[in-house]
Amino acid sequence: MAENGTTAPQPEAAAQPAPVKMQILGQFIRDMSFENILAQKGLKVEGRPAISVQVALDAKKREEEHQFEVATKVKIESKTESGDQTLFILELDYAGVFHIENVPDEQMHPFLMIECPRMLFPFLRRVTHDITRDGGFPPLNLDNIDFVQLYRQDMQRRAAAQQEAASAPVN
């Protein structure tokens, strides 16, 4: 209490940061290619096929305020168990348009490359499942992707490339 019996003004509570707002505005297949090499060449498959999956991520700011486009690109190759014959190749570029607010600038890149692909993944998995099934193969259910680990690997690769470029002799 102040000397005159009134309460002293209290300092305002520390301003709380606004909560992160994220909304998927749309999602779409930007590009897709499915080659059924098994049918083209009339191959017979025995045993369990070997499946390899490569994943790449891309994100860009759109002209509209707070909007970003994030794409997950997968290349899936199925080969015979011995690895000598390719059965199919699926290349899929699956994108989403996001409205994102209240993410600090220094956290935006990891947010775009981890959280946004994580939100799109169930839909990408379903598309992959349907394409492989409709292409004449058992439906492929992609395993979960660790987008945090994928992001870390990408950052390490970029750092190594920058370090290599910085140490390269100048002609």
mmCIF file of C-alpha atoms in Angstrom:
data_model
loop_
_atom_site.group_PDB
_atom_site.id
_atom_site.type_symbol
_atom_site.label_atom_id
_atom_site.label_comp_id
_atom_site.label_asym_id
_atom_site.label_seq_id
_atom_site.Cartn_x
_atom_site.Cartn_y
_atom_site.Cartn_z
ATOM 1 C CA MET A 1 0.000 0.000 0.000
ATOM 2 C CA ALA A 2 1.088 3.525 -0.710
ATOM 3 C CA GLU A 3 1.415 5.969 2.168
ATOM 4 C CA ASN A 4 -1.994 7.506 1.481
ATOM 5 C CA GLY A 5 -3.728 4.107 1.797
ATOM 6 C CA THR A 6 -4.153 3.428 -1.898
ATOM 7 C CA THR A 7 -2.544 0.516 -3.622
ATOM 8 C CA ALA A 8 0.523 1.259 -5.663
ATOM 9 C CA PRO A 9 0.199 0.583 -9.382
ATOM 10 C CA GLN A 10 1.532 -2.845 -10.232
ATOM 11 C CA PRO A 11 3.908 -3.231 -13.147
ATOM 12 C CA GLU A 12 2.124 -4.875 -16.046
ATOM 13 C CA ALA A 13 2.653 -8.580 -16.322
ATOM 14 C CA ALA A 14 5.256 -9.519 -18.880
ATOM 15 C CA ALA A 15 3.621 -9.509 -22.280
ATOM 16 C CA GLN A 16 2.752 -13.031 -23.302
ATOM 17 C CA PRO A 17 3.646 -13.913 -26.878
ATOM 18 C CA ALA A 18 0.653 -14.476 -29.101
ATOM 19 C CA PRO A 19 -0.066 -18.165 -29.742
ATOM 20 C CA VAL A 20 1.150 -19.662 -32.983
ATOM 21 C CA LYS A 21 -1.556 -19.783 -35.603
ATOM 22 C CA MET A 22 -1.257 -22.337 -38.398
ATOM 23 C CA GLN A 23 -3.892 -23.268 -40.908
ATOM 24 C CA ILE A 24 -3.682 -25.468 -43.989
ATOM 25 C CA LEU A 25 -5.338 -23.456 -46.749
ATOM 26 C CA GLY A 26 -4.948 -26.139 -49.401
ATOM 27 C CA GLN A 27 -2.921 -29.109 -50.488
ATOM 28 C CA PHE A 28 -2.229 -30.575 -53.871
ATOM 29 C CA ILE A 29 -0.081 -32.816 -56.029
ATOM 30 C CA ARG A 30 2.314 -30.436 -57.761
ATOM 31 C CA ASP A 31 3.918 -33.168 -59.856
ATOM 32 C CA MET A 32 3.704 -36.937 -60.058
ATOM 33 C CA SER A 33 5.197 -39.715 -62.143
ATOM 34 C CA PHE A 34 4.571 -43.445 -61.806
ATOM 35 C CA GLU A 35 6.446 -45.905 -64.020
ATOM 36 C CA ASN A 36 5.294 -49.504 -63.890
ATOM 37 C CA ILE A 37 8.423 -51.105 -65.322
ATOM 38 C CA LEU A 38 7.236 -54.566 -64.326
ATOM 39 C CA ALA A 39 4.273 -54.362 -66.729
ATOM 40 C CA GLN A 40 6.299 -52.677 -69.479
ATOM 41 C CA LYS A 41 8.935 -55.416 -69.532
ATOM 42 C CA GLY A 42 6.704 -58.338 -68.567
ATOM 43 C CA LEU A 43 8.891 -59.242 -65.589
ATOM 44 C CA LYS A 44 7.938 -61.873 -63.039
ATOM 45 C CA VAL A 45 8.597 -61.138 -59.404
ATOM 46 C CA GLU A 46 9.512 -63.708 -56.840
ATOM 47 C CA GLY A 47 10.219 -62.894 -53.246
ATOM 48 C CA ARG A 48 9.804 -59.634 -51.469
ATOM 49 C CA PRO A 49 10.679 -56.426 -53.349
ATOM 50 C CA ALA A 50 13.275 -54.012 -51.977
ATOM 51 C CA ILE A 51 11.878 -50.498 -51.516
ATOM 52 C CA SER A 52 14.003 -47.359 -51.266
ATOM 53 C CA VAL A 53 12.520 -43.990 -50.309
ATOM 54 C CA GLN A 54 14.229 -40.631 -50.738
ATOM 55 C CA VAL A 55 12.669 -37.508 -49.233
ATOM 56 C CA ALA A 56 13.402 -33.839 -49.920
ATOM 57 C CA LEU A 57 11.657 -30.765 -48.549
ATOM 58 C CA ASP A 58 11.132 -27.308 -49.969
ATOM 59 C CA ALA A 59 9.428 -24.185 -48.624
ATOM 60 C CA LYS A 60 8.860 -20.698 -49.963
ATOM 61 C CA LYS A 61 7.086 -17.529 -48.959
ATOM 62 C CA ARG A 62 4.049 -16.628 -51.049
ATOM 63 C CA GLU A 63 3.043 -13.109 -52.041
ATOM 64 C CA GLU A 64 0.099 -13.061 -49.622
ATOM 65 C CA GLU A 65 0.970 -12.022 -46.086
ATOM 66 C CA HIS A 66 1.629 -14.929 -43.689
ATOM 67 C CA GLN A 67 1.319 -17.540 -46.459
ATOM 68 C CA PHE A 68 3.880 -20.200 -47.280
ATOM 69 C CA GLU A 69 4.034 -23.124 -49.679
ATOM 70 C CA VAL A 70 5.719 -26.256 -48.375
ATOM 71 C CA ALA A 71 6.442 -29.304 -50.527
ATOM 72 C CA THR A 72 7.490 -32.824 -49.675
ATOM 73 C CA LYS A 73 9.138 -34.610 -52.568
ATOM 74 C CA VAL A 74 9.450 -38.378 -52.444
ATOM 75 C CA LYS A 75 11.118 -40.751 -54.841
ATOM 76 C CA ILE A 76 10.230 -44.374 -54.250
ATOM 77 C CA GLU A 77 11.958 -47.129 -56.156
ATOM 78 C CA SER A 78 10.973 -50.778 -55.917
ATOM 79 C CA LYS A 79 13.392 -53.437 -57.118
ATOM 80 C CA THR A 80 13.437 -57.199 -57.102
ATOM 81 C CA GLU A 81 14.828 -58.789 -53.968
ATOM 82 C CA SER A 82 18.169 -59.320 -55.726
ATOM 83 C CA GLY A 83 18.168 -55.633 -56.770
ATOM 84 C CA ASP A 84 18.865 -56.337 -60.428
ATOM 85 C CA GLN A 85 15.437 -55.351 -61.846
ATOM 86 C CA THR A 86 13.404 -52.207 -61.148
ATOM 87 C CA LEU A 87 9.694 -52.905 -60.659
ATOM 88 C CA PHE A 88 8.350 -49.373 -60.344
ATOM 89 C CA ILE A 89 9.427 -45.794 -59.729
ATOM 90 C CA LEU A 90 7.126 -43.267 -58.087
ATOM 91 C CA GLU A 91 8.084 -39.599 -57.919
ATOM 92 C CA LEU A 92 5.644 -37.409 -56.025
ATOM 93 C CA ASP A 93 5.831 -33.698 -55.233
ATOM 94 C CA TYR A 94 3.072 -33.041 -52.676
ATOM 95 C CA ALA A 95 2.547 -29.469 -51.486
ATOM 96 C CA GLY A 96 0.476 -27.517 -49.035
ATOM 97 C CA VAL A 97 -0.328 -23.836 -48.663
ATOM 98 C CA PHE A 98 -0.180 -22.672 -45.052
ATOM 99 C CA HIS A 99 -1.234 -19.524 -43.232
ATOM 100 C CA ILE A 100 1.208 -19.076 -40.342
ATOM 101 C CA GLU A 101 1.312 -16.289 -37.780
ATOM 102 C CA ASN A 102 3.223 -15.524 -34.581
ATOM 103 C CA VAL A 103 6.262 -17.704 -35.259
ATOM 104 C CA PRO A 104 9.490 -15.789 -34.526
ATOM 105 C CA ASP A 105 11.671 -15.235 -37.603
ATOM 106 C CA GLU A 106 14.519 -17.366 -36.220
ATOM 107 C CA GLN A 107 12.106 -20.292 -35.748
ATOM 108 C CA MET A 108 10.235 -19.980 -39.052
ATOM 109 C CA HIS A 109 12.599 -22.128 -41.159
ATOM 110 C CA PRO A 110 12.537 -25.157 -38.828
ATOM 111 C CA PHE A 111 8.776 -24.691 -38.391
ATOM 112 C CA LEU A 112 8.234 -24.775 -42.157
ATOM 113 C CA MET A 113 10.547 -27.748 -42.676
ATOM 114 C CA ILE A 114 9.337 -29.858 -39.734
ATOM 115 C CA GLU A 115 5.798 -29.001 -38.631
ATOM 116 C CA CYS A 116 4.256 -28.320 -42.035
ATOM 117 C CA PRO A 117 5.490 -31.562 -43.677
ATOM 118 C CA ARG A 118 4.356 -33.428 -40.561
ATOM 119 C CA MET A 119 0.833 -32.064 -41.106
ATOM 120 C CA LEU A 120 0.848 -33.089 -44.795
ATOM 121 C CA PHE A 121 2.359 -36.545 -44.298
ATOM 122 C CA PRO A 122 -0.855 -38.542 -43.705
ATOM 123 C CA PHE A 123 -2.228 -37.239 -46.998
ATOM 124 C CA LEU A 124 1.005 -37.937 -48.876
ATOM 125 C CA ARG A 125 0.982 -41.457 -47.397
ATOM 126 C CA ARG A 126 -2.580 -42.011 -48.644
ATOM 127 C CA VAL A 127 -1.733 -40.801 -52.166
ATOM 128 C CA THR A 128 1.299 -43.134 -52.251
ATOM 129 C CA HIS A 129 -0.859 -46.022 -51.043
ATOM 130 C CA ASP A 130 -3.474 -45.418 -53.740
ATOM 131 C CA ILE A 131 -1.015 -44.875 -56.597
ATOM 132 C CA THR A 132 0.917 -48.073 -55.929
ATOM 133 C CA ARG A 133 -2.311 -50.070 -55.522
ATOM 134 C CA ASP A 134 -3.843 -48.592 -58.680
ATOM 135 C CA GLY A 135 -0.541 -49.256 -60.476
ATOM 136 C CA GLY A 136 -0.971 -53.005 -59.934
ATOM 137 C CA PHE A 137 1.204 -53.499 -56.843
ATOM 138 C CA PRO A 138 0.396 -54.187 -53.216
ATOM 139 C CA PRO A 139 -0.439 -50.810 -51.613
ATOM 140 C CA LEU A 140 2.656 -49.183 -50.152
ATOM 141 C CA ASN A 141 2.205 -47.742 -46.667
ATOM 142 C CA LEU A 142 5.105 -45.397 -46.037
ATOM 143 C CA ASP A 143 6.703 -45.588 -42.610
ATOM 144 C CA ASN A 144 6.595 -42.428 -40.530
ATOM 145 C CA ILE A 145 9.248 -39.903 -41.476
ATOM 146 C CA ASP A 146 11.285 -38.239 -38.735
ATOM 147 C CA PHE A 147 11.179 -34.671 -40.057
ATOM 148 C CA VAL A 148 13.313 -33.401 -37.155
ATOM 149 C CA GLN A 149 16.128 -35.796 -38.103
ATOM 150 C CA LEU A 150 15.675 -34.961 -41.785
ATOM 151 C CA TYR A 151 15.983 -31.242 -40.943
ATOM 152 C CA ARG A 152 19.120 -31.810 -38.861
ATOM 153 C CA GLN A 153 20.748 -33.820 -41.656
ATOM 154 C CA ASP A 154 19.930 -31.068 -44.154
ATOM 155 C CA MET A 155 21.424 -28.391 -41.863
ATOM 156 C CA GLN A 156 24.599 -30.480 -41.395
ATOM 157 C CA ARG A 157 24.888 -31.000 -45.155
ATOM 158 C CA ARG A 158 24.467 -27.252 -45.780
ATOM 159 C CA ALA A 159 27.024 -26.355 -43.113
ATOM 160 C CA ALA A 160 29.532 -28.802 -44.585
ATOM 161 C CA ALA A 161 28.959 -27.391 -48.093
ATOM 162 C CA GLN A 162 29.447 -23.822 -46.831
ATOM 163 C CA GLN A 163 32.606 -24.813 -44.983
ATOM 164 C CA GLU A 164 33.938 -26.568 -48.069
ATOM 165 C CA ALA A 165 33.124 -23.549 -50.245
ATOM 166 C CA ALA A 166 34.812 -21.190 -47.761
ATOM 167 C CA SER A 167 37.987 -23.277 -47.654
ATOM 168 C CA ALA A 168 38.213 -23.720 -51.424
ATOM 169 C CA PRO A 169 41.156 -21.845 -52.965
ATOM 170 C CA VAL A 170 40.258 -18.701 -54.877
ATOM 171 C CA ASN A 171 41.665 -18.546 -58.418
#
